[in-house]
CSV table of C-alpha atoms in Angstrom, one decimal:
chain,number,residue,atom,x,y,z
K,1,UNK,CA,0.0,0.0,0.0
K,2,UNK,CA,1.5,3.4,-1.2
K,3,UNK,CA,2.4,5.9,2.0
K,4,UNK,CA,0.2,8.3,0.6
K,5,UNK,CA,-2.7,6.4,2.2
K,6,UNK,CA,-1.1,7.1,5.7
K,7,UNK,CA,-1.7,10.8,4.8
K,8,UNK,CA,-5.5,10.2,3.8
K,9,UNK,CA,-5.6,8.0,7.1
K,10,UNK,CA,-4.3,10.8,9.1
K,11,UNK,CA,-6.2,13.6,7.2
K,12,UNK,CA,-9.7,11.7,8.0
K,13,UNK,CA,-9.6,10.8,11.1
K,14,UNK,CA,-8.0,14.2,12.0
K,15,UNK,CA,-10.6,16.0,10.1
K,16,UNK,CA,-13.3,14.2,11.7
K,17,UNK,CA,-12.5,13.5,15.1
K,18,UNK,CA,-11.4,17.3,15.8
K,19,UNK,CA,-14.9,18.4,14.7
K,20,UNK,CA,-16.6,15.9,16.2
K,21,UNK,CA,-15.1,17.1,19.7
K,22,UNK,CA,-14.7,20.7,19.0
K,23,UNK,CA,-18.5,20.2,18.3
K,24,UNK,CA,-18.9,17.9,21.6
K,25,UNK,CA,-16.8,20.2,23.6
K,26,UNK,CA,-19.2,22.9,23.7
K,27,UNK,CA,-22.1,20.6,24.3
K,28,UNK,CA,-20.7,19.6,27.6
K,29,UNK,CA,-19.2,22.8,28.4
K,30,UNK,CA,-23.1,24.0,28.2
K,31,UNK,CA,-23.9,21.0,30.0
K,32,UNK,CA,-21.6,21.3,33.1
K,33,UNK,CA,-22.9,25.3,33.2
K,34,UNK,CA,-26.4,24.1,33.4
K,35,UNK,CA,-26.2,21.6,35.9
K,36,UNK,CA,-23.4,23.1,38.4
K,37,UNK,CA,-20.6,21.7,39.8
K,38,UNK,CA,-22.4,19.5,42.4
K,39,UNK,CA,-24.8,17.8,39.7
K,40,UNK,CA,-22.2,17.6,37.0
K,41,UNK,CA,-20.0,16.1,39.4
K,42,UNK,CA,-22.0,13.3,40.6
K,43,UNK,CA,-22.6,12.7,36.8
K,44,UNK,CA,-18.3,13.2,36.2
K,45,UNK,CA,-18.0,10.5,39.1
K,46,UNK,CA,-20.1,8.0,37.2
K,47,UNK,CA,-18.7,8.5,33.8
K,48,UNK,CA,-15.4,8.0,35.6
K,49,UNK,CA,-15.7,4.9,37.5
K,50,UNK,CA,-17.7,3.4,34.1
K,51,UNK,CA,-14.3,4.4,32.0
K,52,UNK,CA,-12.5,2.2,34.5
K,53,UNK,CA,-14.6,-0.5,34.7
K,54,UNK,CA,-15.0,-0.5,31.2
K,55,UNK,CA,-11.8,-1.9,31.1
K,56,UNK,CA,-13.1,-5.6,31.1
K,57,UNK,CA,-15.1,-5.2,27.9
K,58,UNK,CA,-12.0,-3.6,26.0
K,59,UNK,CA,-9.6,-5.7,27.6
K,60,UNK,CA,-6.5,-4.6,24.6
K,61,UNK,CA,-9.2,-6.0,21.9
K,62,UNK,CA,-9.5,-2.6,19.9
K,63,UNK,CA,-6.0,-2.9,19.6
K,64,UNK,CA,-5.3,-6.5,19.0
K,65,UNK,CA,-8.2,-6.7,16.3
K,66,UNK,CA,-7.1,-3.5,14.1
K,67,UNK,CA,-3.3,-5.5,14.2
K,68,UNK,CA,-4.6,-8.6,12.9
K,69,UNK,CA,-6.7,-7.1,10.2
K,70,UNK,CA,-3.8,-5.3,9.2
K,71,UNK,CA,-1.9,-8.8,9.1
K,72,UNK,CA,-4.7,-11.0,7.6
K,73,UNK,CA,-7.9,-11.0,7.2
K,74,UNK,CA,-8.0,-15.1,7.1
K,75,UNK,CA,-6.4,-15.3,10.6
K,76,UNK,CA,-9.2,-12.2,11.3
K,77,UNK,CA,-11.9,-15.0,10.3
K,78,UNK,CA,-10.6,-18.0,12.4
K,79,UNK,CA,-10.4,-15.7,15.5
K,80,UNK,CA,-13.8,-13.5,14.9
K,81,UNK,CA,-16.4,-15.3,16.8
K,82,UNK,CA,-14.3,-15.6,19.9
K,83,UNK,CA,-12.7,-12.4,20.1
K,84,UNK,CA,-16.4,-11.2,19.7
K,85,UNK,CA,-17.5,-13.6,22.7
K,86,UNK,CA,-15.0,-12.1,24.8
K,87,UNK,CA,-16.0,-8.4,24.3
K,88,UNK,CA,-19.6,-9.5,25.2
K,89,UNK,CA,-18.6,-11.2,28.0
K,90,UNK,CA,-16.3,-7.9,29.2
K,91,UNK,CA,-19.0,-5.5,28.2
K,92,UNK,CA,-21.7,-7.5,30.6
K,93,UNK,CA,-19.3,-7.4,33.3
K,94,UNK,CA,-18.1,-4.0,32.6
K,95,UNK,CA,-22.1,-3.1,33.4
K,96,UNK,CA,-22.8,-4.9,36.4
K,97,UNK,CA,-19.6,-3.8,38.2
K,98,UNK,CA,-20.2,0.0,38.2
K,99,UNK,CA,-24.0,0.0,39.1
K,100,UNK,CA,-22.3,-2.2,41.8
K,101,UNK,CA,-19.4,0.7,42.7
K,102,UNK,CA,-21.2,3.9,42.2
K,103,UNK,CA,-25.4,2.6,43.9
K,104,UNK,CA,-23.7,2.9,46.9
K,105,UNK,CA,-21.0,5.9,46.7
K,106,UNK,CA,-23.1,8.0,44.9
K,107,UNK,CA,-26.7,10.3,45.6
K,108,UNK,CA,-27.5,9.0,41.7
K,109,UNK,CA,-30.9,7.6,41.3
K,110,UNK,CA,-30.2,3.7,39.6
K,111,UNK,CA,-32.0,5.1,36.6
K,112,UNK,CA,-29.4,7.6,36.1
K,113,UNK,CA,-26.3,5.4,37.0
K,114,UNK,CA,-27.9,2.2,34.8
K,115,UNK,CA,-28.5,4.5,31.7
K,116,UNK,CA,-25.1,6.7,31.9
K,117,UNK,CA,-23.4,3.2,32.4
K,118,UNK,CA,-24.9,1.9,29.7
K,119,UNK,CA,-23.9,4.7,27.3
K,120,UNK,CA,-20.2,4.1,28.0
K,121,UNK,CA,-20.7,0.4,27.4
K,122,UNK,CA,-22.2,1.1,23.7
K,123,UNK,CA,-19.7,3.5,22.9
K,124,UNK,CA,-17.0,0.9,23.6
K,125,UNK,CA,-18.6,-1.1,21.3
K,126,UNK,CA,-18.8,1.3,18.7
K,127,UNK,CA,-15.3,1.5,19.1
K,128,UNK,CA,-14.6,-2.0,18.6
K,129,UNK,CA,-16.5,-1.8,15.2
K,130,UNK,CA,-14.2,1.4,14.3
K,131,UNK,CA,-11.1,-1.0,15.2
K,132,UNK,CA,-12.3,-3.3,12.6
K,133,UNK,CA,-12.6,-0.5,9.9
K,134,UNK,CA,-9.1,0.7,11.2
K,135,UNK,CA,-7.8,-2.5,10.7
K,136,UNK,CA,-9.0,-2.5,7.0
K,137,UNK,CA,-7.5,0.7,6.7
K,138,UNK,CA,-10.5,2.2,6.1
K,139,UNK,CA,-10.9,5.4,8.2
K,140,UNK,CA,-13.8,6.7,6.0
K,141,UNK,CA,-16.2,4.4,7.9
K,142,UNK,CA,-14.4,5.2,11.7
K,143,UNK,CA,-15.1,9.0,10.8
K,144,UNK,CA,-18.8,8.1,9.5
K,145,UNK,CA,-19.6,6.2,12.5
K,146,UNK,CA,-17.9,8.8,15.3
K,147,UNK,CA,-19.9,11.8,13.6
K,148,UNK,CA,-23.1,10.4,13.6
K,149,UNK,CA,-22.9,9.1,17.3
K,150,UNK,CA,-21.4,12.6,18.5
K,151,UNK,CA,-23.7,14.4,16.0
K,152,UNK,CA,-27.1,13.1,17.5
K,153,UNK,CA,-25.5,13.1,21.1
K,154,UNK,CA,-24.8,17.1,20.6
K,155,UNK,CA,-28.0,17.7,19.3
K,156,UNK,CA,-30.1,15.8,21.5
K,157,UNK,CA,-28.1,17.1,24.7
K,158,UNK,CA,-29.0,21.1,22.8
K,159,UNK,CA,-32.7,20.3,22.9
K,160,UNK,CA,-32.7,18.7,26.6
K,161,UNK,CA,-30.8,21.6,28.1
K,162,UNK,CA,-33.1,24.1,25.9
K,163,UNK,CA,-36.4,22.5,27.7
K,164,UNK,CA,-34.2,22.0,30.9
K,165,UNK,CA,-34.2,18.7,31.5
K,166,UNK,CA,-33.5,16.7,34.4
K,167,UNK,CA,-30.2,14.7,35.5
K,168,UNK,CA,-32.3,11.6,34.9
K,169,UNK,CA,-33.5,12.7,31.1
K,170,UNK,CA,-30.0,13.8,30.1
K,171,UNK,CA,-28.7,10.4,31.2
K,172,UNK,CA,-31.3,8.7,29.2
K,173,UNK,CA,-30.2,11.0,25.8
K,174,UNK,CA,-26.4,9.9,26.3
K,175,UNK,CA,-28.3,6.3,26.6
K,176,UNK,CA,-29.9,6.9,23.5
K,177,UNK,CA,-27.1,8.2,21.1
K,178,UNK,CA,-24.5,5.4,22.5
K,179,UNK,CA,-27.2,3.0,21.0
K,180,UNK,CA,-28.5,4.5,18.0
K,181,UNK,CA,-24.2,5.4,17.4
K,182,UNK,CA,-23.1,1.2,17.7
K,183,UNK,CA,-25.7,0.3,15.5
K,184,UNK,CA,-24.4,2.2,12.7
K,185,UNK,CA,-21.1,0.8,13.6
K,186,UNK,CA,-22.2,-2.1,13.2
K,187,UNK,CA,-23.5,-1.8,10.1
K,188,UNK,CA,-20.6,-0.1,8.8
K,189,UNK,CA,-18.3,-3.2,9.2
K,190,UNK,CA,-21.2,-5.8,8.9
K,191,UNK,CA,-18.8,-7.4,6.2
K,192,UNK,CA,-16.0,-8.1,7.9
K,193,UNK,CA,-18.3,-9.5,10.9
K,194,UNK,CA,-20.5,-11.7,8.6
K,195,UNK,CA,-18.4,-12.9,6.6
K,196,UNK,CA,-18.2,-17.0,5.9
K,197,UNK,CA,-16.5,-18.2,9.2
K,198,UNK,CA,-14.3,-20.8,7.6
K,199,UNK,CA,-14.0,-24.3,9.2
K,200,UNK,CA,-11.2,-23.6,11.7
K,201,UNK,CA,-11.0,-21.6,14.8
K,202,UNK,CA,-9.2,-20.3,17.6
K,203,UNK,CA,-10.0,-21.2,20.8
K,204,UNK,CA,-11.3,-18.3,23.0
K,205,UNK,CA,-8.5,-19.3,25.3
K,206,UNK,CA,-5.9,-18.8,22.9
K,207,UNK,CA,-7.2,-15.4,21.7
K,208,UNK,CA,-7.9,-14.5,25.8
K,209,UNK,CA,-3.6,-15.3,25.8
K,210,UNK,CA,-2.6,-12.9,23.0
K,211,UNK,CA,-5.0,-10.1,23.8
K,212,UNK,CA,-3.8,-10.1,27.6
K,213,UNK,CA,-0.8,-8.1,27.0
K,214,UNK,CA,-2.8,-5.9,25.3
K,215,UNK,CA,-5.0,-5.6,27.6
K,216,UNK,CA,-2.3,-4.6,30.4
K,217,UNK,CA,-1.7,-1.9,28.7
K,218,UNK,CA,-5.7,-1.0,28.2
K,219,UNK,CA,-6.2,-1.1,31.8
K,220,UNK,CA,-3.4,0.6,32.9
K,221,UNK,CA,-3.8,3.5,30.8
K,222,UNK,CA,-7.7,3.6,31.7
K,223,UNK,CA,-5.6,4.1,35.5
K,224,UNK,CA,-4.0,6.5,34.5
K,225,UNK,CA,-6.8,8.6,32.6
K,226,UNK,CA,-9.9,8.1,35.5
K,227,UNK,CA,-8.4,6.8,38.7
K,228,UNK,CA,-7.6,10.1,39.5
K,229,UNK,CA,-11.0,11.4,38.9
K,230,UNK,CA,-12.5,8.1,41.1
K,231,UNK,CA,-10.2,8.9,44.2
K,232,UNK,CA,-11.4,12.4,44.5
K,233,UNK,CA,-14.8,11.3,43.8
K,234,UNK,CA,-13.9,9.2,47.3
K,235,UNK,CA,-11.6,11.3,49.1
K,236,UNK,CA,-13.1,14.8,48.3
K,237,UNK,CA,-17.1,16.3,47.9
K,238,UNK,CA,-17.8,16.0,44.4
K,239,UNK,CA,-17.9,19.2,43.5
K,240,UNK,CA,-14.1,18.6,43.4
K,241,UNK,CA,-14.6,15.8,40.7
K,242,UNK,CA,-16.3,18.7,38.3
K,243,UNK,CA,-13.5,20.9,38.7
K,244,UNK,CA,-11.2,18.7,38.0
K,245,UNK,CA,-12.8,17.3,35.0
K,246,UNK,CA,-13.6,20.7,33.5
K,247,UNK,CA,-9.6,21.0,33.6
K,248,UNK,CA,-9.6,17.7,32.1
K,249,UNK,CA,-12.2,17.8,29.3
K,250,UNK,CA,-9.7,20.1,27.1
K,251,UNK,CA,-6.9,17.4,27.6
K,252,UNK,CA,-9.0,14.9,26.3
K,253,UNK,CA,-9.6,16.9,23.2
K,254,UNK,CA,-6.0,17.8,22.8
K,255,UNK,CA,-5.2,13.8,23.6
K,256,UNK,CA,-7.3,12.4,21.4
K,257,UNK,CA,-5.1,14.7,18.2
K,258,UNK,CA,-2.5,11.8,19.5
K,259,UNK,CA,-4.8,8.6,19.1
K,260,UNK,CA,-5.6,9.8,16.0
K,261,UNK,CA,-2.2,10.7,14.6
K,262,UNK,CA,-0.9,7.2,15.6
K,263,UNK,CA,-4.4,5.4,15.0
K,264,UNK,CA,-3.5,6.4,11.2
K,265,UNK,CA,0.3,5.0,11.4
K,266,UNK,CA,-0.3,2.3,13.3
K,267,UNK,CA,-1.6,-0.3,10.3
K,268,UNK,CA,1.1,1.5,8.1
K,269,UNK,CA,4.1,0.2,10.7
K,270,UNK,CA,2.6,-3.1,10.9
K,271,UNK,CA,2.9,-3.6,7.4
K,272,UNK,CA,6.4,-2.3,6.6
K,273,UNK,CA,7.7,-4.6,9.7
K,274,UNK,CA,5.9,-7.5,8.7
K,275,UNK,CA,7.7,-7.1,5.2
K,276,UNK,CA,11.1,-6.5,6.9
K,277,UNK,CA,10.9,-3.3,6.0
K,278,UNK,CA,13.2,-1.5,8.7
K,279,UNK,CA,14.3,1.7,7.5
K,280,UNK,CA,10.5,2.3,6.5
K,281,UNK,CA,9.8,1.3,10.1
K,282,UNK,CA,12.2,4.5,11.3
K,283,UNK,CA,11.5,6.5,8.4
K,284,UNK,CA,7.3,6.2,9.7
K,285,UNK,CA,7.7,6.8,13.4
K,286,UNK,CA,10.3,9.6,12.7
K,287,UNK,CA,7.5,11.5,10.8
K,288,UNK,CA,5.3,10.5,13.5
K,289,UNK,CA,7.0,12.0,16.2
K,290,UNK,CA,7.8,15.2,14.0
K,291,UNK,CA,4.2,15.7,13.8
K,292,UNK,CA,3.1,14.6,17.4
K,293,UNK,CA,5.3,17.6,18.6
K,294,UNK,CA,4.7,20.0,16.0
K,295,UNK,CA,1.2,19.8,17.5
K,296,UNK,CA,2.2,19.5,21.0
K,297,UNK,CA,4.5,21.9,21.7
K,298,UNK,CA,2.4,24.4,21.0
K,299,UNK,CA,-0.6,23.9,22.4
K,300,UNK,CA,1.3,23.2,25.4
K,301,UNK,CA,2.3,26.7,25.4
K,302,UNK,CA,-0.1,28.6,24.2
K,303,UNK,CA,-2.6,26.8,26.6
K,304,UNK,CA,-0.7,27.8,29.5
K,305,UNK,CA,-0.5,31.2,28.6
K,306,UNK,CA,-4.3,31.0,27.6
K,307,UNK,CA,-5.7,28.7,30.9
K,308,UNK,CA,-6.8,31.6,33.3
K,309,UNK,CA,-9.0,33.5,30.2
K,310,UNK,CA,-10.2,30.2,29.1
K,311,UNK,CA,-11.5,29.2,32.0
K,312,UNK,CA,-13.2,32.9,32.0
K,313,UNK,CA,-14.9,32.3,28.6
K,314,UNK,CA,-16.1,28.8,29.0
K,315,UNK,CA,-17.3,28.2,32.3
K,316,UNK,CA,-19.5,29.8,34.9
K,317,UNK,CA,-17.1,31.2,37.9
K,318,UNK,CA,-17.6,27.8,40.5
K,319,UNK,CA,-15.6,26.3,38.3
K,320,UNK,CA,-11.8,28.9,38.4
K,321,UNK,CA,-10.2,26.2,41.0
K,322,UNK,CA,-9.5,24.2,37.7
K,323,UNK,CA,-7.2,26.3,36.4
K,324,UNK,CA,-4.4,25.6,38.0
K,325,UNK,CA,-4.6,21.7,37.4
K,326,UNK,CA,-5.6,22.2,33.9
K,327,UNK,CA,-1.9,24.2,33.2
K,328,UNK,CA,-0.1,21.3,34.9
K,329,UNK,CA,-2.0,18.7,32.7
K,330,UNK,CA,-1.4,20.7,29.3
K,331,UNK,CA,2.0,20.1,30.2
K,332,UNK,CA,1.7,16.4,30.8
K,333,UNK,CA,-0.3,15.9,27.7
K,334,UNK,CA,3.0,16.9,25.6
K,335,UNK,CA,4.8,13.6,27.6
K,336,UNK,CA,1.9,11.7,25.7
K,337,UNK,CA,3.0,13.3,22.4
K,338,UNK,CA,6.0,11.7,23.0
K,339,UNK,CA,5.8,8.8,24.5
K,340,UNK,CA,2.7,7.2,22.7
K,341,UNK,CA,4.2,7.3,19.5
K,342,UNK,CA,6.9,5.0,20.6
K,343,UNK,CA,4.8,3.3,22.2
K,344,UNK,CA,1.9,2.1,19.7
K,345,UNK,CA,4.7,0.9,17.7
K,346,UNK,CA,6.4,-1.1,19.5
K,347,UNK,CA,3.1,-3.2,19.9
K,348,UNK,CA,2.5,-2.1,16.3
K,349,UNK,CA,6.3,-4.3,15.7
K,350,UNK,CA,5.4,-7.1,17.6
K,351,UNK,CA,7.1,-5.6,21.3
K,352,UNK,CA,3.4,-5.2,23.2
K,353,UNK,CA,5.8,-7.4,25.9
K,354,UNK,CA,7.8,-4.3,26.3
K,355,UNK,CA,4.8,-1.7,25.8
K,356,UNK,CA,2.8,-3.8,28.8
K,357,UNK,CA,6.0,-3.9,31.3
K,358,UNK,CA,6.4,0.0,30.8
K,359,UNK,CA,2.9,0.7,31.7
K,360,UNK,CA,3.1,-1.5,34.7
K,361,UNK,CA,6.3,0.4,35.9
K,362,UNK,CA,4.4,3.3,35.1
K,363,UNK,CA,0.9,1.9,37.1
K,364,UNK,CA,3.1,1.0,40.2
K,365,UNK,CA,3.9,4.9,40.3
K,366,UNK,CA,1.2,6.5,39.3
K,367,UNK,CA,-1.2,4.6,42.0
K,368,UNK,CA,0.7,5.4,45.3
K,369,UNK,CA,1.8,8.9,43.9
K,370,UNK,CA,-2.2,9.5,43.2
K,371,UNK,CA,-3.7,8.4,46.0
K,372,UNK,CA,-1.0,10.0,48.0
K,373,UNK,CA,-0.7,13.6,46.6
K,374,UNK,CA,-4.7,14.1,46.0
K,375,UNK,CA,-4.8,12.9,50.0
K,376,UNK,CA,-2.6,16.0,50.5
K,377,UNK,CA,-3.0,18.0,48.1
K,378,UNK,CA,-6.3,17.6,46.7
K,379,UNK,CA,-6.9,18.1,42.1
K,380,UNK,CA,-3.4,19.9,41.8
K,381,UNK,CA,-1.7,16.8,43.9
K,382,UNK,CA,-3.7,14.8,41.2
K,383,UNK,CA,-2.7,16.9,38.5
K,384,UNK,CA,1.1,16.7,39.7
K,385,UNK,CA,0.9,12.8,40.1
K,386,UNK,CA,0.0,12.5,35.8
K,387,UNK,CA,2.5,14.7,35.2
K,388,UNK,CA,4.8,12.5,36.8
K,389,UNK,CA,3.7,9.6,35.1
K,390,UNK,CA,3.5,10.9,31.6
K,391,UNK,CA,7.0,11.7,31.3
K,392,UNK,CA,8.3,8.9,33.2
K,393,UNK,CA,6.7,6.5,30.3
K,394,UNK,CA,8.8,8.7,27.5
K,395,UNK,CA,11.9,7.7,29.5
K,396,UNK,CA,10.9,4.0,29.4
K,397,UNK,CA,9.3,3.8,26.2
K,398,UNK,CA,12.3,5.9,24.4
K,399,UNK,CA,15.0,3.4,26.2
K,400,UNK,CA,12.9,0.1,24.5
K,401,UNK,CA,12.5,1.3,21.5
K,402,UNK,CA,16.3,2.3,21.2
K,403,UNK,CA,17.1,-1.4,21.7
K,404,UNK,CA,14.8,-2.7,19.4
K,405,UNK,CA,13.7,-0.7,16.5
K,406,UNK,CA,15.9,1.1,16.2
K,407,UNK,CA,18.9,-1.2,16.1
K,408,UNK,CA,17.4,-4.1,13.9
């Protein structure tokens, strides 16, 4: 496949996500005005413990599947049914266990926390069906299904905040778009998931054994992204939690530029190492770390200088204490634009071994330094404690691929 399909990858997925959560952005800036920091926090706490416990129904698949796609479609066949199995199994789980967590640590109503669960669920299985497409290079079909399940999730959220709906109706509408949103995904690939399953295939077990370092790395980085949120959620009121997360909302916008960037090299690598291809290996992830910083660099700047007058502009005042922690996470958010890169391809090269042992180095810091400094010190000790993290993995990451990819 010519490179120039890496920039049409790139440019697609770029294109789409970035208005897709520009558009998304705003919703839920709206949204967190209109329900103030007490409601939107309860709702923040939910969404958070769901991300983590959403861990079971990912479990490293999203990954796992786009690789072997990218390999072959025939070993895609033999292994479809039970990879599929497993991410039902995980996504039941994933369901149970934070109705379980958040009934009792919560003043939610069960309607609230079974319908916001269930919207989290759904949209991890929408993005199973956009790892297929990924995996078939096909990023026209992963932009197509992202826009219309953040399209009608917008709009509906406009129209309940317009008639001022209740926590319990608004809920329900995130319910609504994660389904109507995975059943267009599914439709999308419904090739590649009906097609002829051929006489032979994988036992579940097997696939369950090459996912799991995968799915290390998955749970791991879901630690890193909402245990932090969780523990304040426990330690602190939750008007803390909606602070915190309306200095995180931006970073997950600016994070996901990084997904996406490497989400359209990541099939690209697979195929030049699977054809021996070294120097194209290097050649690839130099340009990908050129462009990771070229949009990293400055937006950790120019954020920074920015924070206090964003804050200003977006949100209603109860929400300033986020300022601070939103600074200190641009900043850690540029570690990601490094380290990720590196990263996703060494699991893109066959390394995941290495990617999963770096991530647990990473895990066995980040959980005593989080608990620890938001103990003490509250969001900013929480703030401080990614920070940390972030650029301890582009240490670790930048050592393994040095003795790897770089000298084969």
């Amino acid at each position: 496949m010519p490179v120039p399909s890496v920039k049409r990858n790139a440019a697609i997925l770029i294109s789409t996500e970035f208005a897709t959560r520009f558009l998304m952005y705003f919703v839920v800036v709206a949204l967190m005005n209109y329900l103030g920091d007490d409601r939107y926090g309860q709702l923040a706490y939910l969404f958070a413990i769901a991300n983590l416990c959403i861990v079971g129904a990912d479990f490293g698949i999203h990954t796992y599947v786009t690789r072997l796609l990218a390999k072959s479609y025939e070993q895609w066949l033999t292994q479809r049914a039970g990879i599929i199995t497993l991410k039902l199994i995980g996504s039941a789980m994933a369901w149970l266990l934070t109705v379980t967590i958040v009934l009792p640590t919560s003043q939610l109503s069960p309607t609230i926390i079974v319908a916001g669960t269930l919207a989290i669920v759904l949209a991890s299985g929408r993005m199973f069906s956009e790892a297929v497409a990924r995996g078939r290079q096909q990023m026209q079909l992963e932009g197509i299904s992202k826009s219309v399940h953040i399209t009608i999730q917008a709009v509906a959220l406009i129209i309940a905040l317009s008639v001022q709906a209740t926590l319990t109706s608004i809920a329900i509408v995130y319910a609504g778009a994660a389904i109507i949103g995975w059943l267009v995904s599914v439709w999308l690939v419904r090739q590649p998931l009906l097609h002829a399953q051929p006489a032979a295939s994988v036992p579940i077990r097997t696939i369950w054994l090459a996912v799991l370092p995968f799915a290390a790395s998955v749970a791991i980085n879901a630690q890193f992204n909402y245990f932090d949120s969780a523990v304040l959620g426990w330690l602190h009121p939750k008007e803390v939690v909606a602070w915190y997360t309306a200095a995180y909302k931006p970073i997950f916008f600016l994070t996901a530029l990084a997904g996406l960037i490497i989400s359209a090299f990541f099939p690209r690598i697979v195929e030049l190492w699977t054809t021996q291809d070294r120097a194209g290996v290097r050649q690839a992830l130099r340009r990908l770390l050129t462009i990771a910083l070229a949009a990293g660099l400055p937006m950790a700047i120019i954020g920074s200088w920015l924070a206090p007058y964003l804050f200003a502009w977006l949100y209603a005042p109860e929400y300033a204490p986020g300022v601070i922690p939103f600074t200190i996470l641009l900043w850690s958010t540029l570690g990601i634009f490094i380290w990720a890169p590196l990263g996703n391809t060494l699991q893109a090269c066959g390394y995941e071994k290495l990617y999963t042992k770096n991530f647990i180095i990473g895990a066995a810091l980040n959980l005593p330094l989080t608990i620890g400094l938001i103990w003490w010190y509250g969001m900013i000790g929480a703030a401080v404690a990614t920070a940390i993290t972030q650029y301890s993995l582009c240490i670790l990451m930048y050592r393994d691929v040095r003795k790897t990819i770089w000298s084969a």
